[in-house]
Amino acid sequence: MKTPIAGLHHVTAIASNPQRNLDFYTEVLGLRFVKKTVNFDDPGTYHFYFGDDTGKPGTILTFFPWPHAKRGRLGAGEVAATAFSIPAGSLPYWTDRLGKHSVDFAQSVRFGSPVIAFADPDGMGLELVENTEAQPGVAPRYSDVPAAYAVQGFYGVTLLERRVEPTASVLEVMQYKEIAREGDRVRFSPAGDALGRVVDLLIDRDAEPSRMGAGTVHHIAFRNTGDEDQLAWRETLAPMVGVTPVQERTYFRSIYFREPGGVLFEMATDTPGFLIDEPVEALGEALHIPEWYEPQRPAIEARLTPLTLHKFNRTSESESESESEAAQ
């Protein structure tokens, strides 16, 4: 018996400079650096995980930061924007914060919700959407963003596609339903109120092919509650798309398939999570690698760029709150 998919588990993208990537997502967006590990297929490269205080499914943005990666190109069959949910009424705080960090942004209203659009240092499209979430993530303990304004987790993703129907056919099997249209944008969502439940298809019939590189999304992952649930979904999807065998990712298990429009989809289990190998207070501080790579640890560490993780002391949060109130 399959459990309905609640929404996104994580989004994985490509970056270039590891330290710059770390600084932007922790010091500008205020996310928690949940895990520092390596790319399982390329252990000489980091794999970063950012999220809420514990890396709750639906909050996790991950990166493969290849220091010499060339800039990618957005095109058909690619994620055009990854959107985070911010609390209703927090737009003034975030426009002020982005401005102070010299991040260019644009504001709009989409399906009735205020949206801030901007890009990370590698050009990856990001959005902040005001929304009231029923189950928001927990504000990161080492961020200088006051909890009242902290990113709540994912709002959703926008996929750039040439046509609606091929991608919609897979989303519908995944129990996503079309819920709205606005211009060239078609919105899908499953039932429920989980984080990251929105998938928008932005239709451009003349869109050029995408080119993978820094600033592009490698894949998006949807939630499976556990192993049996994942196997049931694999059986359902196999007649439609080529689905991989189950892959061990230490903090979850995964299956992968490419939807007809070209975006790589993953399904990832909610369990076991990110607390299996370090305490919550120290998440992201040590390099954790799969046990099968442990004999190679000295060589792996020698190839990785040294990093500095800056941690904000919450005792000065009251000062940040005063600044945010002044900004409004």
mmCIF file of C-alpha atoms in Angstrom:
data_model
loop_
_atom_site.group_PDB
_atom_site.id
_atom_site.type_symbol
_atom_site.label_atom_id
_atom_site.label_comp_id
_atom_site.label_asym_id
_atom_site.label_seq_id
_atom_site.Cartn_x
_atom_site.Cartn_y
_atom_site.Cartn_z
ATOM 1 C CA MET A 1 0.000 0.000 0.000
ATOM 2 C CA LYS A 2 1.539 3.307 -1.102
ATOM 3 C CA THR A 3 1.486 6.362 1.107
ATOM 4 C CA PRO A 4 0.585 9.470 -0.918
ATOM 5 C CA ILE A 5 3.525 11.739 -1.686
ATOM 6 C CA ALA A 6 3.333 14.766 0.586
ATOM 7 C CA GLY A 7 5.750 17.012 -1.293
ATOM 8 C CA LEU A 8 9.448 17.592 -1.807
ATOM 9 C CA HIS A 9 12.086 15.849 0.272
ATOM 10 C CA HIS A 10 15.056 17.815 -1.084
ATOM 11 C CA VAL A 11 16.461 19.673 -4.077
ATOM 12 C CA THR A 12 20.031 19.051 -5.259
ATOM 13 C CA ALA A 13 21.966 21.603 -7.301
ATOM 14 C CA ILE A 14 25.458 22.335 -8.596
ATOM 15 C CA ALA A 15 27.692 25.124 -7.296
ATOM 16 C CA SER A 16 31.251 26.255 -7.915
ATOM 17 C CA ASN A 17 33.132 27.837 -4.998
ATOM 18 C CA PRO A 18 32.399 25.753 -1.837
ATOM 19 C CA GLN A 19 33.083 28.488 0.724
ATOM 20 C CA ARG A 20 31.000 31.048 -1.173
ATOM 21 C CA ASN A 21 28.132 28.569 -1.415
ATOM 22 C CA LEU A 22 28.339 27.812 2.307
ATOM 23 C CA ASP A 23 28.409 31.488 3.247
ATOM 24 C CA PHE A 24 25.461 32.468 1.054
ATOM 25 C CA TYR A 25 23.055 29.839 2.296
ATOM 26 C CA THR A 26 23.981 30.117 5.977
ATOM 27 C CA GLU A 27 24.753 33.838 6.279
ATOM 28 C CA VAL A 28 22.321 35.347 3.759
ATOM 29 C CA LEU A 29 19.377 32.929 3.791
ATOM 30 C CA GLY A 30 20.022 31.787 7.355
ATOM 31 C CA LEU A 31 19.734 28.059 6.696
ATOM 32 C CA ARG A 32 21.357 25.441 8.931
ATOM 33 C CA PHE A 33 24.417 23.646 7.566
ATOM 34 C CA VAL A 34 22.972 20.229 8.309
ATOM 35 C CA LYS A 35 25.580 17.894 6.860
ATOM 36 C CA LYS A 36 29.052 18.024 5.344
ATOM 37 C CA THR A 37 29.763 14.895 3.376
ATOM 38 C CA VAL A 38 31.011 13.907 -0.089
ATOM 39 C CA ASN A 39 29.481 13.073 -3.417
ATOM 40 C CA PHE A 40 29.029 9.304 -3.264
ATOM 41 C CA ASP A 41 29.910 8.985 -6.964
ATOM 42 C CA ASP A 42 32.793 11.486 -6.806
ATOM 43 C CA PRO A 43 34.224 11.402 -3.258
ATOM 44 C CA GLY A 44 36.776 14.100 -4.021
ATOM 45 C CA THR A 45 33.885 16.595 -4.095
ATOM 46 C CA TYR A 46 31.802 17.858 -1.186
ATOM 47 C CA HIS A 47 28.090 17.269 -0.825
ATOM 48 C CA PHE A 48 26.522 20.032 1.282
ATOM 49 C CA TYR A 49 23.094 19.826 2.922
ATOM 50 C CA PHE A 50 21.260 22.931 4.135
ATOM 51 C CA GLY A 51 17.877 22.958 5.872
ATOM 52 C CA ASP A 52 16.000 23.733 9.041
ATOM 53 C CA ASP A 53 17.499 23.036 12.473
ATOM 54 C CA THR A 54 17.530 19.235 12.021
ATOM 55 C CA GLY A 55 17.208 18.811 8.247
ATOM 56 C CA LYS A 56 13.526 17.983 8.229
ATOM 57 C CA PRO A 57 12.260 16.540 4.910
ATOM 58 C CA GLY A 58 10.807 19.381 2.906
ATOM 59 C CA THR A 59 13.511 21.847 4.005
ATOM 60 C CA ILE A 60 16.680 20.362 2.514
ATOM 61 C CA LEU A 61 18.646 22.064 -0.262
ATOM 62 C CA THR A 62 21.826 20.221 -1.217
ATOM 63 C CA PHE A 63 24.806 21.076 -3.415
ATOM 64 C CA PHE A 64 27.666 19.443 -5.249
ATOM 65 C CA PRO A 65 30.206 22.324 -5.182
ATOM 66 C CA TRP A 66 32.766 21.664 -7.909
ATOM 67 C CA PRO A 67 35.343 24.495 -7.572
ATOM 68 C CA HIS A 68 36.010 24.760 -11.313
ATOM 69 C CA ALA A 69 32.479 24.082 -12.570
ATOM 70 C CA LYS A 70 31.407 26.194 -15.542
ATOM 71 C CA ARG A 71 28.133 28.116 -15.385
ATOM 72 C CA GLY A 72 25.163 26.102 -16.627
ATOM 73 C CA ARG A 73 22.316 27.338 -18.806
ATOM 74 C CA LEU A 74 18.645 27.286 -17.937
ATOM 75 C CA GLY A 75 16.534 25.595 -20.578
ATOM 76 C CA ALA A 76 13.753 23.136 -21.228
ATOM 77 C CA GLY A 77 13.669 20.168 -18.874
ATOM 78 C CA GLU A 78 15.264 22.104 -16.046
ATOM 79 C CA VAL A 79 14.256 23.619 -12.714
ATOM 80 C CA ALA A 80 13.786 27.341 -13.331
ATOM 81 C CA ALA A 81 13.378 28.317 -9.674
ATOM 82 C CA THR A 82 13.469 26.761 -6.231
ATOM 83 C CA ALA A 83 11.070 28.525 -3.875
ATOM 84 C CA PHE A 84 11.250 28.752 -0.096
ATOM 85 C CA SER A 85 8.316 29.570 2.143
ATOM 86 C CA ILE A 86 8.651 32.563 4.456
ATOM 87 C CA PRO A 87 6.113 33.608 7.110
ATOM 88 C CA ALA A 88 3.252 35.857 6.079
ATOM 89 C CA GLY A 89 4.207 39.473 6.691
ATOM 90 C CA SER A 90 7.979 38.897 6.517
ATOM 91 C CA LEU A 91 8.496 40.376 3.041
ATOM 92 C CA PRO A 92 9.863 43.741 4.351
ATOM 93 C CA TYR A 93 12.423 41.946 6.503
ATOM 94 C CA TRP A 94 13.677 39.881 3.568
ATOM 95 C CA THR A 95 13.837 42.711 1.043
ATOM 96 C CA ASP A 96 15.853 44.701 3.569
ATOM 97 C CA ARG A 97 18.139 41.755 4.308
ATOM 98 C CA LEU A 98 18.797 40.939 0.660
ATOM 99 C CA GLY A 99 19.535 44.601 -0.006
ATOM 100 C CA LYS A 100 22.053 44.739 2.837
ATOM 101 C CA HIS A 101 23.815 41.718 1.329
ATOM 102 C CA SER A 102 23.842 43.356 -2.133
ATOM 103 C CA VAL A 103 21.556 40.700 -3.629
ATOM 104 C CA ASP A 104 19.491 41.979 -6.557
ATOM 105 C CA PHE A 105 15.849 40.916 -6.433
ATOM 106 C CA ALA A 106 12.469 41.496 -8.038
ATOM 107 C CA GLN A 107 9.047 41.448 -6.409
ATOM 108 C CA SER A 108 5.783 40.183 -7.841
ATOM 109 C CA VAL A 109 2.507 38.547 -6.902
ATOM 110 C CA ARG A 110 1.779 35.023 -8.133
ATOM 111 C CA PHE A 111 -1.481 33.167 -7.522
ATOM 112 C CA GLY A 112 -2.218 35.831 -4.929
ATOM 113 C CA SER A 113 1.013 35.383 -2.932
ATOM 114 C CA PRO A 114 3.880 37.901 -2.676
ATOM 115 C CA VAL A 115 7.101 36.570 -4.246
ATOM 116 C CA ILE A 116 10.722 37.759 -4.093
ATOM 117 C CA ALA A 117 12.874 36.403 -6.958
ATOM 118 C CA PHE A 118 16.682 36.481 -6.938
ATOM 119 C CA ALA A 119 19.709 34.312 -7.690
ATOM 120 C CA ASP A 120 22.514 32.785 -5.661
ATOM 121 C CA PRO A 121 26.187 33.569 -6.471
ATOM 122 C CA ASP A 122 26.217 30.910 -9.217
ATOM 123 C CA GLY A 123 23.038 32.240 -10.829
ATOM 124 C CA MET A 124 20.649 29.608 -9.502
ATOM 125 C CA GLY A 125 17.067 30.898 -9.502
ATOM 126 C CA LEU A 126 15.591 31.260 -6.009
ATOM 127 C CA GLU A 127 12.321 32.610 -4.661
ATOM 128 C CA LEU A 128 10.846 33.510 -1.289
ATOM 129 C CA VAL A 129 7.062 33.161 -1.124
ATOM 130 C CA GLU A 130 4.965 34.474 1.745
ATOM 131 C CA ASN A 131 2.815 31.640 3.066
ATOM 132 C CA THR A 132 1.300 30.376 6.288
ATOM 133 C CA GLU A 133 2.604 26.836 6.782
ATOM 134 C CA ALA A 134 0.832 24.313 8.995
ATOM 135 C CA GLN A 135 4.073 22.442 9.786
ATOM 136 C CA PRO A 136 6.997 24.847 9.341
ATOM 137 C CA GLY A 137 10.554 23.759 9.867
ATOM 138 C CA VAL A 138 12.321 24.730 13.097
ATOM 139 C CA ALA A 139 14.385 27.917 12.835
ATOM 140 C CA PRO A 140 18.135 27.132 12.753
ATOM 141 C CA ARG A 141 19.834 27.686 16.088
ATOM 142 C CA TYR A 142 22.986 29.261 14.630
ATOM 143 C CA SER A 143 21.346 31.772 12.269
ATOM 144 C CA ASP A 144 21.038 35.526 12.743
ATOM 145 C CA VAL A 145 17.624 35.512 11.057
ATOM 146 C CA PRO A 146 15.052 35.951 13.854
ATOM 147 C CA ALA A 147 12.815 32.914 14.223
ATOM 148 C CA ALA A 148 9.751 35.009 13.366
ATOM 149 C CA TYR A 149 11.151 35.606 9.853
ATOM 150 C CA ALA A 150 13.119 32.395 9.284
ATOM 151 C CA VAL A 151 12.695 30.315 6.138
ATOM 152 C CA GLN A 152 10.032 27.712 6.926
ATOM 153 C CA GLY A 153 11.157 25.148 4.329
ATOM 154 C CA PHE A 154 10.363 24.686 0.674
ATOM 155 C CA TYR A 155 7.345 26.242 -0.970
ATOM 156 C CA GLY A 156 7.922 24.373 -4.237
ATOM 157 C CA VAL A 157 9.729 24.319 -7.567
ATOM 158 C CA THR A 158 9.131 25.696 -11.052
ATOM 159 C CA LEU A 159 9.980 23.385 -13.956
ATOM 160 C CA LEU A 160 10.616 24.932 -17.373
ATOM 161 C CA GLU A 161 8.911 22.693 -19.941
ATOM 162 C CA ARG A 162 7.950 22.895 -23.602
ATOM 163 C CA ARG A 163 4.623 21.134 -23.038
ATOM 164 C CA VAL A 164 2.309 20.493 -20.098
ATOM 165 C CA GLU A 165 0.913 17.068 -20.915
ATOM 166 C CA PRO A 166 3.980 14.739 -20.788
ATOM 167 C CA THR A 167 5.134 15.950 -17.371
ATOM 168 C CA ALA A 168 1.569 16.224 -16.081
ATOM 169 C CA SER A 169 0.983 12.564 -16.920
ATOM 170 C CA VAL A 170 3.702 11.506 -14.458
ATOM 171 C CA LEU A 171 2.718 14.040 -11.806
ATOM 172 C CA GLU A 172 -0.842 12.719 -11.943
ATOM 173 C CA VAL A 173 0.366 9.164 -11.361
ATOM 174 C CA MET A 174 2.222 10.594 -8.366
ATOM 175 C CA GLN A 175 -1.190 11.909 -7.208
ATOM 176 C CA TYR A 176 -0.436 15.551 -7.968
ATOM 177 C CA LYS A 177 -3.463 17.431 -9.294
ATOM 178 C CA GLU A 178 -3.657 20.584 -11.364
ATOM 179 C CA ILE A 179 -5.017 23.283 -9.051
ATOM 180 C CA ALA A 180 -4.536 26.573 -10.933
ATOM 181 C CA ARG A 181 -3.347 28.319 -14.101
ATOM 182 C CA GLU A 182 -1.907 31.799 -14.503
ATOM 183 C CA GLY A 183 -0.513 32.872 -17.868
ATOM 184 C CA ASP A 184 2.043 30.285 -19.017
ATOM 185 C CA ARG A 185 2.217 28.705 -15.562
ATOM 186 C CA VAL A 186 0.317 25.577 -14.488
ATOM 187 C CA ARG A 187 0.306 24.663 -10.799
ATOM 188 C CA PHE A 188 0.159 21.126 -9.405
ATOM 189 C CA SER A 189 -0.079 19.979 -5.798
ATOM 190 C CA PRO A 190 -0.887 16.802 -3.880
ATOM 191 C CA ALA A 191 -3.451 16.691 -1.105
ATOM 192 C CA GLY A 192 -2.376 17.870 2.327
ATOM 193 C CA ASP A 193 -0.381 20.765 3.733
ATOM 194 C CA ALA A 194 3.206 19.464 3.822
ATOM 195 C CA LEU A 195 6.166 21.679 3.013
ATOM 196 C CA GLY A 196 7.280 21.831 -0.617
ATOM 197 C CA ARG A 197 4.012 20.657 -2.096
ATOM 198 C CA VAL A 198 3.851 23.039 -5.084
ATOM 199 C CA VAL A 199 5.140 22.048 -8.536
ATOM 200 C CA ASP A 200 4.675 24.720 -11.206
ATOM 201 C CA LEU A 201 5.159 24.005 -14.896
ATOM 202 C CA LEU A 202 6.296 27.128 -16.751
ATOM 203 C CA ILE A 203 5.579 26.505 -20.425
ATOM 204 C CA ASP A 204 7.817 27.865 -23.184
ATOM 205 C CA ARG A 205 7.447 25.896 -26.417
ATOM 206 C CA ASP A 206 10.545 27.577 -27.861
ATOM 207 C CA ALA A 207 12.838 27.044 -24.872
ATOM 208 C CA GLU A 208 16.367 25.960 -25.731
ATOM 209 C CA PRO A 209 17.826 22.802 -24.169
ATOM 210 C CA SER A 210 19.344 23.213 -20.742
ATOM 211 C CA ARG A 211 23.041 22.765 -20.024
ATOM 212 C CA MET A 212 24.058 21.337 -16.668
ATOM 213 C CA GLY A 213 26.605 23.332 -14.712
ATOM 214 C CA ALA A 214 27.058 25.670 -11.764
ATOM 215 C CA GLY A 215 23.818 27.407 -10.912
ATOM 216 C CA THR A 216 21.557 24.632 -12.194
ATOM 217 C CA VAL A 217 19.493 22.042 -10.353
ATOM 218 C CA HIS A 218 20.661 18.456 -10.770
ATOM 219 C CA HIS A 219 17.448 16.814 -9.506
ATOM 220 C CA ILE A 220 14.441 17.209 -7.249
ATOM 221 C CA ALA A 221 13.396 14.582 -4.710
ATOM 222 C CA PHE A 222 9.932 13.704 -3.459
ATOM 223 C CA ARG A 223 9.137 12.123 -0.101
ATOM 224 C CA ASN A 224 8.609 8.434 0.599
ATOM 225 C CA THR A 225 7.737 7.572 4.187
ATOM 226 C CA GLY A 226 9.981 4.495 4.269
ATOM 227 C CA ASP A 227 11.495 1.565 2.395
ATOM 228 C CA GLU A 228 8.325 -0.421 1.747
ATOM 229 C CA ASP A 229 6.548 2.686 0.556
ATOM 230 C CA GLN A 230 9.413 3.441 -1.817
ATOM 231 C CA LEU A 231 9.343 -0.044 -3.317
ATOM 232 C CA ALA A 232 5.600 0.247 -3.873
ATOM 233 C CA TRP A 233 6.090 3.532 -5.712
ATOM 234 C CA ARG A 234 8.896 2.015 -7.766
ATOM 235 C CA GLU A 235 6.549 -0.754 -8.893
ATOM 236 C CA THR A 236 3.906 1.816 -9.844
ATOM 237 C CA LEU A 237 6.279 4.010 -11.836
ATOM 238 C CA ALA A 238 8.329 1.316 -13.580
ATOM 239 C CA PRO A 239 5.833 0.730 -16.445
ATOM 240 C CA MET A 240 5.952 4.454 -17.310
ATOM 241 C CA VAL A 241 9.569 5.527 -16.790
ATOM 242 C CA GLY A 242 12.935 3.874 -16.319
ATOM 243 C CA VAL A 243 13.404 3.697 -12.544
ATOM 244 C CA THR A 244 16.748 2.869 -10.957
ATOM 245 C CA PRO A 245 17.244 0.246 -8.267
ATOM 246 C CA VAL A 246 17.252 1.553 -4.691
ATOM 247 C CA GLN A 247 20.404 3.554 -3.891
ATOM 248 C CA GLU A 248 21.831 3.843 -0.374
ATOM 249 C CA ARG A 249 22.436 7.499 0.555
ATOM 250 C CA THR A 250 23.152 6.965 4.293
ATOM 251 C CA TYR A 251 20.594 9.540 5.475
ATOM 252 C CA PHE A 252 17.854 8.217 3.175
ATOM 253 C CA ARG A 253 17.387 5.709 0.360
ATOM 254 C CA SER A 254 16.596 6.774 -3.162
ATOM 255 C CA ILE A 255 15.226 5.782 -6.538
ATOM 256 C CA TYR A 256 15.628 7.969 -9.639
ATOM 257 C CA PHE A 257 13.812 8.464 -12.926
ATOM 258 C CA ARG A 258 13.609 11.165 -15.584
ATOM 259 C CA GLU A 259 10.180 12.613 -16.254
ATOM 260 C CA PRO A 260 9.209 12.956 -19.955
ATOM 261 C CA GLY A 261 10.066 16.662 -20.062
ATOM 262 C CA GLY A 262 13.641 15.962 -18.977
ATOM 263 C CA VAL A 263 13.843 16.830 -15.261
ATOM 264 C CA LEU A 264 15.501 14.185 -13.107
ATOM 265 C CA PHE A 265 13.149 13.089 -10.314
ATOM 266 C CA GLU A 266 14.113 11.205 -7.183
ATOM 267 C CA MET A 267 12.076 9.629 -4.428
ATOM 268 C CA ALA A 268 13.821 9.670 -1.054
ATOM 269 C CA THR A 269 12.805 8.086 2.241
ATOM 270 C CA ASP A 270 12.108 10.269 5.280
ATOM 271 C CA THR A 271 14.221 7.903 7.360
ATOM 272 C CA PRO A 272 16.758 7.527 8.887
ATOM 273 C CA GLY A 273 17.526 11.279 8.756
ATOM 274 C CA PHE A 274 20.560 13.409 9.603
ATOM 275 C CA LEU A 275 20.923 12.714 13.316
ATOM 276 C CA ILE A 276 22.279 9.190 12.927
ATOM 277 C CA ASP A 277 25.962 10.142 13.028
ATOM 278 C CA GLU A 278 26.273 13.419 14.969
ATOM 279 C CA PRO A 279 24.344 15.259 17.695
ATOM 280 C CA VAL A 280 21.938 18.017 16.729
ATOM 281 C CA GLU A 281 24.134 20.671 18.336
ATOM 282 C CA ALA A 282 27.048 19.806 16.036
ATOM 283 C CA LEU A 283 25.306 19.151 12.733
ATOM 284 C CA GLY A 284 27.460 20.098 9.751
ATOM 285 C CA GLU A 285 30.674 20.577 11.694
ATOM 286 C CA ALA A 286 32.532 17.325 10.947
ATOM 287 C CA LEU A 287 33.131 15.641 7.608
ATOM 288 C CA HIS A 288 31.028 12.491 7.417
ATOM 289 C CA ILE A 289 31.701 10.041 4.626
ATOM 290 C CA PRO A 290 30.193 6.636 3.784
ATOM 291 C CA GLU A 291 31.789 3.760 5.650
ATOM 292 C CA TRP A 292 33.036 2.210 2.419
ATOM 293 C CA TYR A 293 35.167 5.323 1.824
ATOM 294 C CA GLU A 294 36.646 5.469 5.336
ATOM 295 C CA PRO A 295 39.892 3.714 4.314
ATOM 296 C CA GLN A 296 40.400 6.557 1.802
ATOM 297 C CA ARG A 297 39.633 9.386 4.245
ATOM 298 C CA PRO A 298 43.162 10.942 4.298
ATOM 299 C CA ALA A 299 43.272 11.105 0.499
ATOM 300 C CA ILE A 300 39.705 12.437 0.295
ATOM 301 C CA GLU A 301 40.314 15.157 2.868
ATOM 302 C CA ALA A 302 43.501 16.221 1.073
ATOM 303 C CA ARG A 303 41.491 16.896 -2.097
ATOM 304 C CA LEU A 304 38.743 18.925 -0.439
ATOM 305 C CA THR A 305 38.820 22.711 -0.037
ATOM 306 C CA PRO A 306 39.193 23.757 3.636
ATOM 307 C CA LEU A 307 36.049 25.452 4.945
ATOM 308 C CA THR A 308 35.102 27.906 7.668
ATOM 309 C CA LEU A 309 31.590 27.654 9.122
ATOM 310 C CA HIS A 310 30.468 30.884 10.784
ATOM 311 C CA LYS A 311 27.935 30.278 13.544
ATOM 312 C CA PHE A 312 25.761 33.074 14.887
ATOM 313 C CA ASN A 313 25.248 33.270 18.638
ATOM 314 C CA ARG A 314 21.527 33.413 19.386
ATOM 315 C CA THR A 315 22.154 35.541 22.481
ATOM 316 C CA SER A 316 22.306 38.557 20.155
ATOM 317 C CA GLU A 317 19.020 37.717 18.458
ATOM 318 C CA SER A 318 17.247 40.518 20.280
ATOM 319 C CA GLU A 319 19.507 42.984 18.475
ATOM 320 C CA SER A 320 18.595 41.416 15.126
ATOM 321 C CA GLU A 321 14.911 41.568 16.006
ATOM 322 C CA SER A 322 15.231 45.278 16.777
ATOM 323 C CA GLU A 323 16.909 45.859 13.406
ATOM 324 C CA SER A 324 14.173 43.963 11.582
ATOM 325 C CA GLU A 325 11.455 45.968 13.309
ATOM 326 C CA ALA A 326 13.225 49.172 12.312
ATOM 327 C CA ALA A 327 13.346 47.955 8.692
ATOM 328 C CA GLN A 328 9.556 47.771 8.659
#
